[in-house]
Coordinates of C-alpha atoms and ligand atoms in Angstrom, one line a residue:
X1 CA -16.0 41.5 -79.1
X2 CA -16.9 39.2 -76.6
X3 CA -17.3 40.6 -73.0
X4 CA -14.6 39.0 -70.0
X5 CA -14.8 39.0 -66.5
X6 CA -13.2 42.1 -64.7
X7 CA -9.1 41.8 -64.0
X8 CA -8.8 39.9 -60.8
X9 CA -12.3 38.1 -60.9
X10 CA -12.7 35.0 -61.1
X11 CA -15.2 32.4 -62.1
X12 CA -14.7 29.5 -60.2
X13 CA -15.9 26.5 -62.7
X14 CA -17.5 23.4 -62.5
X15 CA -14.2 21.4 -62.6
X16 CA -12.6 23.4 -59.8
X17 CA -16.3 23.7 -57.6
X18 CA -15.1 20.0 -56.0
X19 CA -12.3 21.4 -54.0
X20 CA -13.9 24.2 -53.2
X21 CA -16.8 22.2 -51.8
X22 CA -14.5 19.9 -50.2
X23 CA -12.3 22.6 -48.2
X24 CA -15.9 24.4 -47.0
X25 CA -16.9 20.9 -45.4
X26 CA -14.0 20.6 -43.9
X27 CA -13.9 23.5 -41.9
X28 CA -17.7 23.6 -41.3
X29 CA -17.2 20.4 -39.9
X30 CA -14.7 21.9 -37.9
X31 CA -16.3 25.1 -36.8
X32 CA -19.4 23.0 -35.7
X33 CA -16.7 20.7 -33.4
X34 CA -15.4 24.1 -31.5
X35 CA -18.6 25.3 -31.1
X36 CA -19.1 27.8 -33.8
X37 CA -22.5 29.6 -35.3
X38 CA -22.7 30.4 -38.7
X39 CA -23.4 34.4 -39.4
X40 CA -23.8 35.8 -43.1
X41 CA -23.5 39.6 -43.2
X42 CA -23.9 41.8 -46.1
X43 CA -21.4 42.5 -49.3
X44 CA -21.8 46.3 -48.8
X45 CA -21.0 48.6 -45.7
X46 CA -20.6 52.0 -45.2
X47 CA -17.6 53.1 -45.8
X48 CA -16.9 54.6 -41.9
X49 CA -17.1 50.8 -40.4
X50 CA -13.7 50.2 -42.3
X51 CA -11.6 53.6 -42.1
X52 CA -12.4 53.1 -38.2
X53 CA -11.7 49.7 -37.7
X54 CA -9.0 48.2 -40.3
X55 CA -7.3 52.1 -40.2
X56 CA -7.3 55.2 -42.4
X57 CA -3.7 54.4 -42.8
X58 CA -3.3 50.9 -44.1
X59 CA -3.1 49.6 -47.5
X60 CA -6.3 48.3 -47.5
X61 CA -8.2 52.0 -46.1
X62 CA -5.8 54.1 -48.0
X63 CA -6.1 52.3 -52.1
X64 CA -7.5 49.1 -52.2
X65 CA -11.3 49.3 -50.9
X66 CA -13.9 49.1 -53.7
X67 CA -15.6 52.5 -52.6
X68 CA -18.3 53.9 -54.5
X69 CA -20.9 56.8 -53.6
X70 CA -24.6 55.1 -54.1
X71 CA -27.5 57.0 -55.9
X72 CA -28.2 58.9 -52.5
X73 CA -24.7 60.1 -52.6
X74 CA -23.6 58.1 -49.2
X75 CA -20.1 56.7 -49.3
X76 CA -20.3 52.7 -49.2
X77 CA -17.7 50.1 -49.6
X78 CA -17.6 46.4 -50.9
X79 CA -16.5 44.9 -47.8
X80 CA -12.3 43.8 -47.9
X81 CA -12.8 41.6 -44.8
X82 CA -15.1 40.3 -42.6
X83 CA -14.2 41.0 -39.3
X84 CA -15.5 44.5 -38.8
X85 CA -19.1 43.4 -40.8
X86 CA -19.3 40.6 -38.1
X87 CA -18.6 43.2 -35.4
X88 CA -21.3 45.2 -36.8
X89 CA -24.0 42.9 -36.8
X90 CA -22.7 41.7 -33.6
X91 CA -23.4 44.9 -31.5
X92 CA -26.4 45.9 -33.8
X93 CA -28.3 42.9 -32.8
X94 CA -27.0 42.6 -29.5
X95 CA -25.6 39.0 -30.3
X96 CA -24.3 38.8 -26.9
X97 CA -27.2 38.5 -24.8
X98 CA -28.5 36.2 -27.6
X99 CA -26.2 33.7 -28.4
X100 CA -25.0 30.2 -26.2
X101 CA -21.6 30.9 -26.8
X102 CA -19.8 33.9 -28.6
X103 CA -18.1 32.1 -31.2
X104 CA -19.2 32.9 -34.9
X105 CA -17.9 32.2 -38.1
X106 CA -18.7 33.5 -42.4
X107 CA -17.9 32.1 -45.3
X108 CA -17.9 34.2 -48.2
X109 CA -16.5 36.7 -51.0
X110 CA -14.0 40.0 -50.4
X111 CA -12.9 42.4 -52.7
X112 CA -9.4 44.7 -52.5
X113 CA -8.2 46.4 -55.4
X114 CA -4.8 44.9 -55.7
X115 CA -2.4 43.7 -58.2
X116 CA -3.9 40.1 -59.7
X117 CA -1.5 37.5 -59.2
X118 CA -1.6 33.5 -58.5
X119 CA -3.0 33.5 -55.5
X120 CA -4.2 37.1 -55.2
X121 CA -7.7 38.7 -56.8
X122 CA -9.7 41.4 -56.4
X123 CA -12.5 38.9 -55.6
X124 CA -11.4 36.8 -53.5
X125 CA -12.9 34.3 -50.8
X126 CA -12.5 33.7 -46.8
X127 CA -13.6 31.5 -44.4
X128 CA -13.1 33.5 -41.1
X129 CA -13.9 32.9 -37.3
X130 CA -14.4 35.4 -34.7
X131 CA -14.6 35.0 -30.7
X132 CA -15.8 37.8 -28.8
X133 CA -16.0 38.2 -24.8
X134 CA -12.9 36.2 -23.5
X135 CA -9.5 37.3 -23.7
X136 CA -7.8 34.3 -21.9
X137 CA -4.6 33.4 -23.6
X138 CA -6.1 29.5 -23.5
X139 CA -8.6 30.9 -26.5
X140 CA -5.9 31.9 -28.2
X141 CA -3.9 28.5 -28.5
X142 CA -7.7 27.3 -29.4
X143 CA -8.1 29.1 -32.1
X144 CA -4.6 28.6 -33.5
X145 CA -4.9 24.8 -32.9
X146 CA -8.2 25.1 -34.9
X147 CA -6.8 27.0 -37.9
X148 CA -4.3 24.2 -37.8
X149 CA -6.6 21.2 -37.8
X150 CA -8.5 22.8 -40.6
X151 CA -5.1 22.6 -42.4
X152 CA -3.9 19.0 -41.0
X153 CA -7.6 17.8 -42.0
X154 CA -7.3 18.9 -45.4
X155 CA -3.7 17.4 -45.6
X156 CA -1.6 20.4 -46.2
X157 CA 1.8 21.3 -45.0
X158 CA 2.3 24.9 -43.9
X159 CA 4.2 27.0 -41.3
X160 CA 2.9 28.8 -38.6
X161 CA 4.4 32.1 -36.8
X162 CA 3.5 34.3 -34.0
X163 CA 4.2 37.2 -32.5
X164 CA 2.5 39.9 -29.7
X165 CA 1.7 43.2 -30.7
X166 CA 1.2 44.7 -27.3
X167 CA -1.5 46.7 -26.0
X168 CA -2.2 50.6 -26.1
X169 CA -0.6 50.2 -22.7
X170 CA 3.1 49.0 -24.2
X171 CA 3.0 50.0 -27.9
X172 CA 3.9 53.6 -27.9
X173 CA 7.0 53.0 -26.5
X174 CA 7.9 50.6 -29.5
X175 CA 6.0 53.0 -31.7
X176 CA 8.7 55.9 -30.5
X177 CA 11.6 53.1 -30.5
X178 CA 10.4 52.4 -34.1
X179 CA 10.0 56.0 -35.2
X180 CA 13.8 56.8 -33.8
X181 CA 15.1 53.6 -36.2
X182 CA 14.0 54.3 -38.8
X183 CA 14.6 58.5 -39.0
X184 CA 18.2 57.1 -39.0
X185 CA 17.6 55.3 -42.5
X186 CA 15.7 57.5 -44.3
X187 CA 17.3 57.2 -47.1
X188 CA 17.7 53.1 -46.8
X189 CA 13.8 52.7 -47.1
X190 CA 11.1 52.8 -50.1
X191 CA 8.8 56.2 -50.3
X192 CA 5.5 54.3 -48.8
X193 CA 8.2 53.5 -45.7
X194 CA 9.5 56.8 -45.3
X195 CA 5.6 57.9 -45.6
X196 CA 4.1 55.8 -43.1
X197 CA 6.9 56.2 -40.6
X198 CA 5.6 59.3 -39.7
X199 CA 1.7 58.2 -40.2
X200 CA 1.7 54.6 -39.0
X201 CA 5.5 53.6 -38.2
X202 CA 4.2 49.4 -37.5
X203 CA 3.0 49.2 -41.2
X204 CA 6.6 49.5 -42.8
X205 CA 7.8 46.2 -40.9
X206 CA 4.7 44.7 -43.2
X207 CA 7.0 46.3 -46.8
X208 CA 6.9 43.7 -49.6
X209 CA 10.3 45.1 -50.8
X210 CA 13.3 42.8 -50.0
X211 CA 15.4 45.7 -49.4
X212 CA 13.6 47.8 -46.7
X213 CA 13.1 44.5 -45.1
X214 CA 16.9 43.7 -45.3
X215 CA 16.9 47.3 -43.1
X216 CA 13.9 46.3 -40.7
X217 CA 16.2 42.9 -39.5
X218 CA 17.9 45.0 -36.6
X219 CA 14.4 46.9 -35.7
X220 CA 13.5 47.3 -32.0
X221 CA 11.5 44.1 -31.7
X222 CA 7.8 44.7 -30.0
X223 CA 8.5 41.2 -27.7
X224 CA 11.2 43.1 -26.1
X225 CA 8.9 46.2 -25.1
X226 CA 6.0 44.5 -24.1
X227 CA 4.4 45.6 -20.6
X228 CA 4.1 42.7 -17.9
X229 CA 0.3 41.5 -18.6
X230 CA 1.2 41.8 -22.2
X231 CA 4.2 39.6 -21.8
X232 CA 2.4 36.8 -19.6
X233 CA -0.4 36.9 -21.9
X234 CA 2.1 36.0 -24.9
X235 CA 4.1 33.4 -22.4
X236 CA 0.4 32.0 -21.6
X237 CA -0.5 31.8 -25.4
X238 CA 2.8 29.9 -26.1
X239 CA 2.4 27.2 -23.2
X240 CA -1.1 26.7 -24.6
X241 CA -0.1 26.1 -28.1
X242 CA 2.8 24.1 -26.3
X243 CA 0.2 21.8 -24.8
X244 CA -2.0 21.4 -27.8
X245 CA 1.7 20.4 -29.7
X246 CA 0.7 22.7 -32.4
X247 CA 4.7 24.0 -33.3
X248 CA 5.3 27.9 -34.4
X249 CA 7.9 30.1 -34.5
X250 CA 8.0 33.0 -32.8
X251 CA 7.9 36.3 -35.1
X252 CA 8.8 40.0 -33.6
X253 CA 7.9 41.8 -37.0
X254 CA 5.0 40.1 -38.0
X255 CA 2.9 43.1 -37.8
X256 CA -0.1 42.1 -39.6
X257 CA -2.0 44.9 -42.8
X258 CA -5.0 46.1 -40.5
X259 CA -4.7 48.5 -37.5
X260 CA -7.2 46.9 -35.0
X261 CA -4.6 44.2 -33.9
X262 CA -3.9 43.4 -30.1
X263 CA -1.4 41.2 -28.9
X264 CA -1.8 37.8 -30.2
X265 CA -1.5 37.6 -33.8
X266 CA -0.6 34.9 -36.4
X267 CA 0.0 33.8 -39.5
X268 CA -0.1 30.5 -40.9
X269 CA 2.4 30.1 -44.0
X270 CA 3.7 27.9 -47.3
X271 CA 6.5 28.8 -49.5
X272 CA 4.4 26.8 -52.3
X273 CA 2.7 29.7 -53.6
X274 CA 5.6 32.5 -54.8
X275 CA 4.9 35.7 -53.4
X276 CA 1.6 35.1 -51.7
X277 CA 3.0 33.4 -48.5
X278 CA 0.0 33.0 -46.1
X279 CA -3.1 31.0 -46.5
X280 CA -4.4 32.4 -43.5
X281 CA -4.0 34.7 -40.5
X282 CA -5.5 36.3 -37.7
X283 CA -5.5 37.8 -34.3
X284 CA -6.6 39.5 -30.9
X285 CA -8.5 42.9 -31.6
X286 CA -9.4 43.3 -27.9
X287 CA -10.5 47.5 -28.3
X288 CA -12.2 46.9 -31.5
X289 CA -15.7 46.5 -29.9
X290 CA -15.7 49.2 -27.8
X291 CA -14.1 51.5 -30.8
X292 CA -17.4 50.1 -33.4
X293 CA -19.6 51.9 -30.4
X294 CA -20.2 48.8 -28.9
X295 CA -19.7 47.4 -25.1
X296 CA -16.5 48.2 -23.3
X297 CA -14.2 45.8 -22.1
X298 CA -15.6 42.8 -25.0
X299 CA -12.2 41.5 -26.4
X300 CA -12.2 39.5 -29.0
X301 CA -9.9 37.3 -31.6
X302 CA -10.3 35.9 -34.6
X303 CA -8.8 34.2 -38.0
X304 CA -9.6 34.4 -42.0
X305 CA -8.5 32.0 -44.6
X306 CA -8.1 32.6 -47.9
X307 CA -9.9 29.9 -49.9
X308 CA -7.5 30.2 -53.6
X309 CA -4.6 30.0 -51.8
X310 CA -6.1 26.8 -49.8
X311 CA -7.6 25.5 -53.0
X312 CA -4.3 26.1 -55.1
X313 CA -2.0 24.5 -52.3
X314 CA -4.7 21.7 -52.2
X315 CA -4.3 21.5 -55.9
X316 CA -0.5 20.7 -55.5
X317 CA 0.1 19.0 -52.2
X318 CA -3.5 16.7 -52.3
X319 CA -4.5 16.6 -55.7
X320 CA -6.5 12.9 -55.1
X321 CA -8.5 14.8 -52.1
X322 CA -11.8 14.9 -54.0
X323 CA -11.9 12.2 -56.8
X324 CA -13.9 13.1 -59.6
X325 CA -17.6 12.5 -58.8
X326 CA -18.8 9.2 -60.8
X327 CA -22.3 8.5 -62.1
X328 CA -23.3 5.6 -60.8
X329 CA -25.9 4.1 -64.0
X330 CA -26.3 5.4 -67.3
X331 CA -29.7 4.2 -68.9
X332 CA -29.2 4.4 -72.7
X333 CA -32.7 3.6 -74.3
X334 CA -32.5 3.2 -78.0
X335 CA -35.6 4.7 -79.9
X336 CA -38.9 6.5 -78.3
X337 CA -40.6 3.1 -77.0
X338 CA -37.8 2.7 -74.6
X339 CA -37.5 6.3 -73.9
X340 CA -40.6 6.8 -73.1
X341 CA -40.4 3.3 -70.6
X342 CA -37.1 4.5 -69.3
X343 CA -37.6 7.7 -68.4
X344 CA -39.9 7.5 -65.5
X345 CA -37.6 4.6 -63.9
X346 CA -34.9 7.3 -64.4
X347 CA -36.6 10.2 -62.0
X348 CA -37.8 7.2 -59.4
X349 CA -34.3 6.2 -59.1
X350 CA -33.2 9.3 -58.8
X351 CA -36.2 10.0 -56.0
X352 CA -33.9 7.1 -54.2
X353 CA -30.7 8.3 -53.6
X354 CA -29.0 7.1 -57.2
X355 CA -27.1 9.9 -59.5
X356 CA -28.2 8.4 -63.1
X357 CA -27.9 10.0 -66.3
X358 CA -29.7 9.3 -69.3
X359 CA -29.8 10.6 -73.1
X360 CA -33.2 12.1 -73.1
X361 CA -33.5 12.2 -77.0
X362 CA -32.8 8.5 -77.7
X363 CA -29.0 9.0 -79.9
X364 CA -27.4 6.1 -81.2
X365 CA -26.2 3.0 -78.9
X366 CA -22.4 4.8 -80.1
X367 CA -23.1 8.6 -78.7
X368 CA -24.6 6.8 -75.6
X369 CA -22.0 5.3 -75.0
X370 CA -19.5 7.5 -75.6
X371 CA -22.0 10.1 -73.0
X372 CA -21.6 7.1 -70.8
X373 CA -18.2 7.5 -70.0
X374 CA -17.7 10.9 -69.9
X375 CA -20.1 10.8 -67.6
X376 CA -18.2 8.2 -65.4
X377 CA -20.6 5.8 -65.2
X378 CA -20.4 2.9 -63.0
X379 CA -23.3 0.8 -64.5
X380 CA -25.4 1.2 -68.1
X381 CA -28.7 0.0 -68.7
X382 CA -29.3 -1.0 -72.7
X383 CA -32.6 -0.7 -73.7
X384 CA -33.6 -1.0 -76.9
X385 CA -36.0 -2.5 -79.0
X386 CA -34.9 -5.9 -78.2
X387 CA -35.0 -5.6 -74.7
X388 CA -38.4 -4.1 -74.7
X389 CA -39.7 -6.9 -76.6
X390 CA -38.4 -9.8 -74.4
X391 CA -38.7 -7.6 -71.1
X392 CA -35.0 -8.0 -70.5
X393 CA -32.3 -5.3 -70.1
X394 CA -28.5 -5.2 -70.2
X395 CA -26.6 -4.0 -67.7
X396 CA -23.2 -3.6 -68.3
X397 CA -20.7 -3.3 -65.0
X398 CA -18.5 -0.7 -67.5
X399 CA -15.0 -1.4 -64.9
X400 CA -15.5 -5.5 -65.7
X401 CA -17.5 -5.2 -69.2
X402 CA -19.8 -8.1 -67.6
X403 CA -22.6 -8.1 -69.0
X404 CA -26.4 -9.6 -67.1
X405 CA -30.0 -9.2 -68.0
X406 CA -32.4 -7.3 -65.7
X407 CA -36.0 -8.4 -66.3
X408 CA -37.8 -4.8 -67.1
X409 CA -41.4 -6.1 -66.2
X410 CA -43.8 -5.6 -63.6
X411 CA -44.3 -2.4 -60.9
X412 CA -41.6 0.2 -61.2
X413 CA -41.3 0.5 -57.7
X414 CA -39.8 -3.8 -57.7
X415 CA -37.7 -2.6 -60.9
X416 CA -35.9 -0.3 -59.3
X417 CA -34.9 -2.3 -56.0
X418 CA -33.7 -4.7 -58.4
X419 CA -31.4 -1.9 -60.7
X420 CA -30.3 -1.1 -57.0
X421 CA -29.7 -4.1 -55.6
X422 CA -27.2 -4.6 -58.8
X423 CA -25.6 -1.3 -58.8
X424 CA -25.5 0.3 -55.1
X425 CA -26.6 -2.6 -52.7
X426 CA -25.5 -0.3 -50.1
X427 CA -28.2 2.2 -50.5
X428 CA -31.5 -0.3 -50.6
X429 CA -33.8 0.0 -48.3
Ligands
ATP501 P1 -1.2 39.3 -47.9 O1 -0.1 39.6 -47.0 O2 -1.0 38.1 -48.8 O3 -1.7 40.5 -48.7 P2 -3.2 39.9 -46.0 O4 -2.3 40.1 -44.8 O5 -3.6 41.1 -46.7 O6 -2.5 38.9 -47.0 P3 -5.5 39.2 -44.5 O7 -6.2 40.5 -44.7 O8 -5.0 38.9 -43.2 O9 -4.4 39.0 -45.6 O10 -6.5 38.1 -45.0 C1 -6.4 36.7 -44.6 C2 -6.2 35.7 -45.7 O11 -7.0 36.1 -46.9 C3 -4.7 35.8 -46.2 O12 -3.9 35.0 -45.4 C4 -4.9 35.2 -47.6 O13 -4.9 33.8 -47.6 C5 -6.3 35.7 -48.0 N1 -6.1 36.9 -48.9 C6 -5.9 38.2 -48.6 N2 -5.9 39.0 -49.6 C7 -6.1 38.2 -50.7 C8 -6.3 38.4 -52.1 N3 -6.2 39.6 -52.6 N4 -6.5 37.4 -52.9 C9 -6.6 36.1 -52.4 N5 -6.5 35.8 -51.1 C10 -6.3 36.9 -50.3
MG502 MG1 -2.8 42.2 -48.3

């Protein structure tokens, strides 16, 4: 028996690694533009930092964390998000007195036990940004705008919806208007629904089943219980976005899966993928700081992407985004004179900038070629006997089939400007 990978891990392989690398540049590119520092924090936290921030009562907290007691017996957690590890590090270091601006982003694997699907793992990867210290509703519309650009660069199409969740000022007078719904359809809604509308009454607007969500489509609607700075804040958020022309609709039951939202929240979203709607989403999480035991009054907001869903949608809607990577000379030297002469040219023009690829144990002029071209080569050298005995190469342009001699005498150094000059003028210096 051979041994697989565990149910909902992935190996991301060589073929695939191209978009991947592509989508990463992107948004580093992007992150860098808006001011962003990169922060890698650890796989594995203590369990605590998640049941307090993302909520004891959420999906994630109550049967998806990889949780596992360590030899010492402590409770610790593979890490389901990255927000709360970036929090973390943030107050443990004291980041704020540190850093030029409070802007940070990760790149990097998550793990939730869920049900594997396309689009959905138990390993799965995000690219996630978070700003801490400002709470101005212009940083929202930012950070939205910048989610979006990451999108528009990569040349995808989605949707994108917001909505306010109010403050702990407003929401439990939703919560209670909430509560009172939904004890009058009891019997209307799934078990988890009935469950959580005593323990966390928000969460059941976030059901996957169709038909408690056909109930939830005359719910109270948060925007309508929002307190005054709550509702300017939102008003704010939407002139910004309104400025930047980034174009949303507006949400009242997007509620989000983690318990540390505030106000502003988003989703951005694709009907391409079935059931696994949104590519990426985030929010406001202005207490959170404070309620990791760091400094009151530090607001903050921030956004993860999922990178399968981004490099699945890529895979559809911009499949020519990353042509295949070609080699740009093959040298194929025919018997162990040549190799032997070919093989140091090979690593000097590979000291200069040139991907080249060459058979190290001297095959037949057939295999080469056939290595040649599944290698993509631009350009082959021929080298054989022959060659070595007038000083004379072939190089063959493999997209024409012309074929011209390059004179294989002399320094390596003046070989190699002139297999350069022939195959990548460009890059001679
Ligand atoms: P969903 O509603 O699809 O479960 P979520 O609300 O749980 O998503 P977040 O916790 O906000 O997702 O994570 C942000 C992004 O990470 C999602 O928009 C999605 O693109 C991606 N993501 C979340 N869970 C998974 C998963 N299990 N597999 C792959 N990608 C995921
Ligand atoms: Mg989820």
């Amino acid at each position: 028996m051979t041994i697989q990978a565990l149910k909902g891990f992935k190996d991301i392989l060589p073929d695939e690694v191209a978009l991947w690398q592509h989508i990463e540049a992107t948004a580093r590119n992007i992150f860098q533009r808006f001011g962003f520092n990169e922060i890698r924090v650890p796989i594995l936290e203590k369990t605590e930092l998640f049941a307090r921030s993302i909520g004891e009562a959420t999906d994630i907290v109550e049967k998806e964390m990889y949780s596992f007691s360590d030899r010492n017996g402590d409770s610790i957690t593979m890490r389901p998000e990255g927000t709360a590890p970036v929090l973390r590090s943030f107050i443990e270091h004291g980041l704020q007195a540190k850093l030029p601006v409070q802007r940070l982003y990760t790149i990097g694997p998550m793990f939730r036990h869920e049900r594997p699907q396309k689009g959905r793992l138990r390993q799965f990867h995000q690219m996630s940004v978070e700003v801490l210290g400002l709470n101005h509703p212009r940083l929202d519309a930012e950070l939205i705008a910048m989610a979006w650009l990451i999108l528009e660069e990569l040349g995808l199409t989605t949707s994108l919806q917001i909505n306010s969740l109010g403050c702990p000022a407003c929401r439990p007078a939703y919560k209670d208007a909430l509560v009172q719904f939904l004890a009058a359809r009891t019997e209307h809604i799934c078990e988890d629904c009935q469950r959580r509308s005593q323990s966390n009454p928000l969460r059941v607007l976030d059901c996957k089943s169709s038909h408690c969500q056909e109930q939830y489509v005359t719910a109270p609607a948060i925007l309508d219980h929002l307190c005054p700075d709550c509702d300017e804040h939102f008003k704010q958020t939407r002139a910004s976005l309104d400025l930047l022309a980034v174009p949303y609709t507006v949400n009242p039951f997007m509620v989000r899966g983690l318990d540390y939202y505030t106000r502003t929240t988003f989703e951005l979203v694709t009907d391409a993928l079935g059931a696994q709607s949104a590519v990426g989403a985030g929010g406001r999480y202005d207490g959170l700081v404070e309620q990791l035991g760091g400094a009151k009054s530090m607001p903050g907001i921030g956004f993860a992407m999922g990178m399968e869903r981004l490099v699945l949608l890529l895979s559809q809607q911009n499949a020519d985004a990353c042509p295949d990577t070609e080699t740009d000379l093959f040298v194929a030297a025919l018997g162990e004179e040549a190799a032997v002469a070919a093989f140091p040219v090979v690593h000097l023009l590979r000291r200069k900038g040139l991907q080249v690829a060459m058979d190290l144990e001297g095959k037949s002029l057939k295999s080469q070629m056939k290595q040649a071209d599944r290698a993509k080569a631009r350009f082959v050298l021929i080298l054989g006997e022959e060659e070595l005995a007038t000083g004379q190469a072939i190089l063959r342009d493999m997209a024409s089939k012309e074929q011209r001699q390059i004179p294989m005498v002399g320094p390596q150094e003046a070989l190699c400007a002139v297999l350069i000059e022939a195959v990548a003028p460009d890059r001679n210096n």
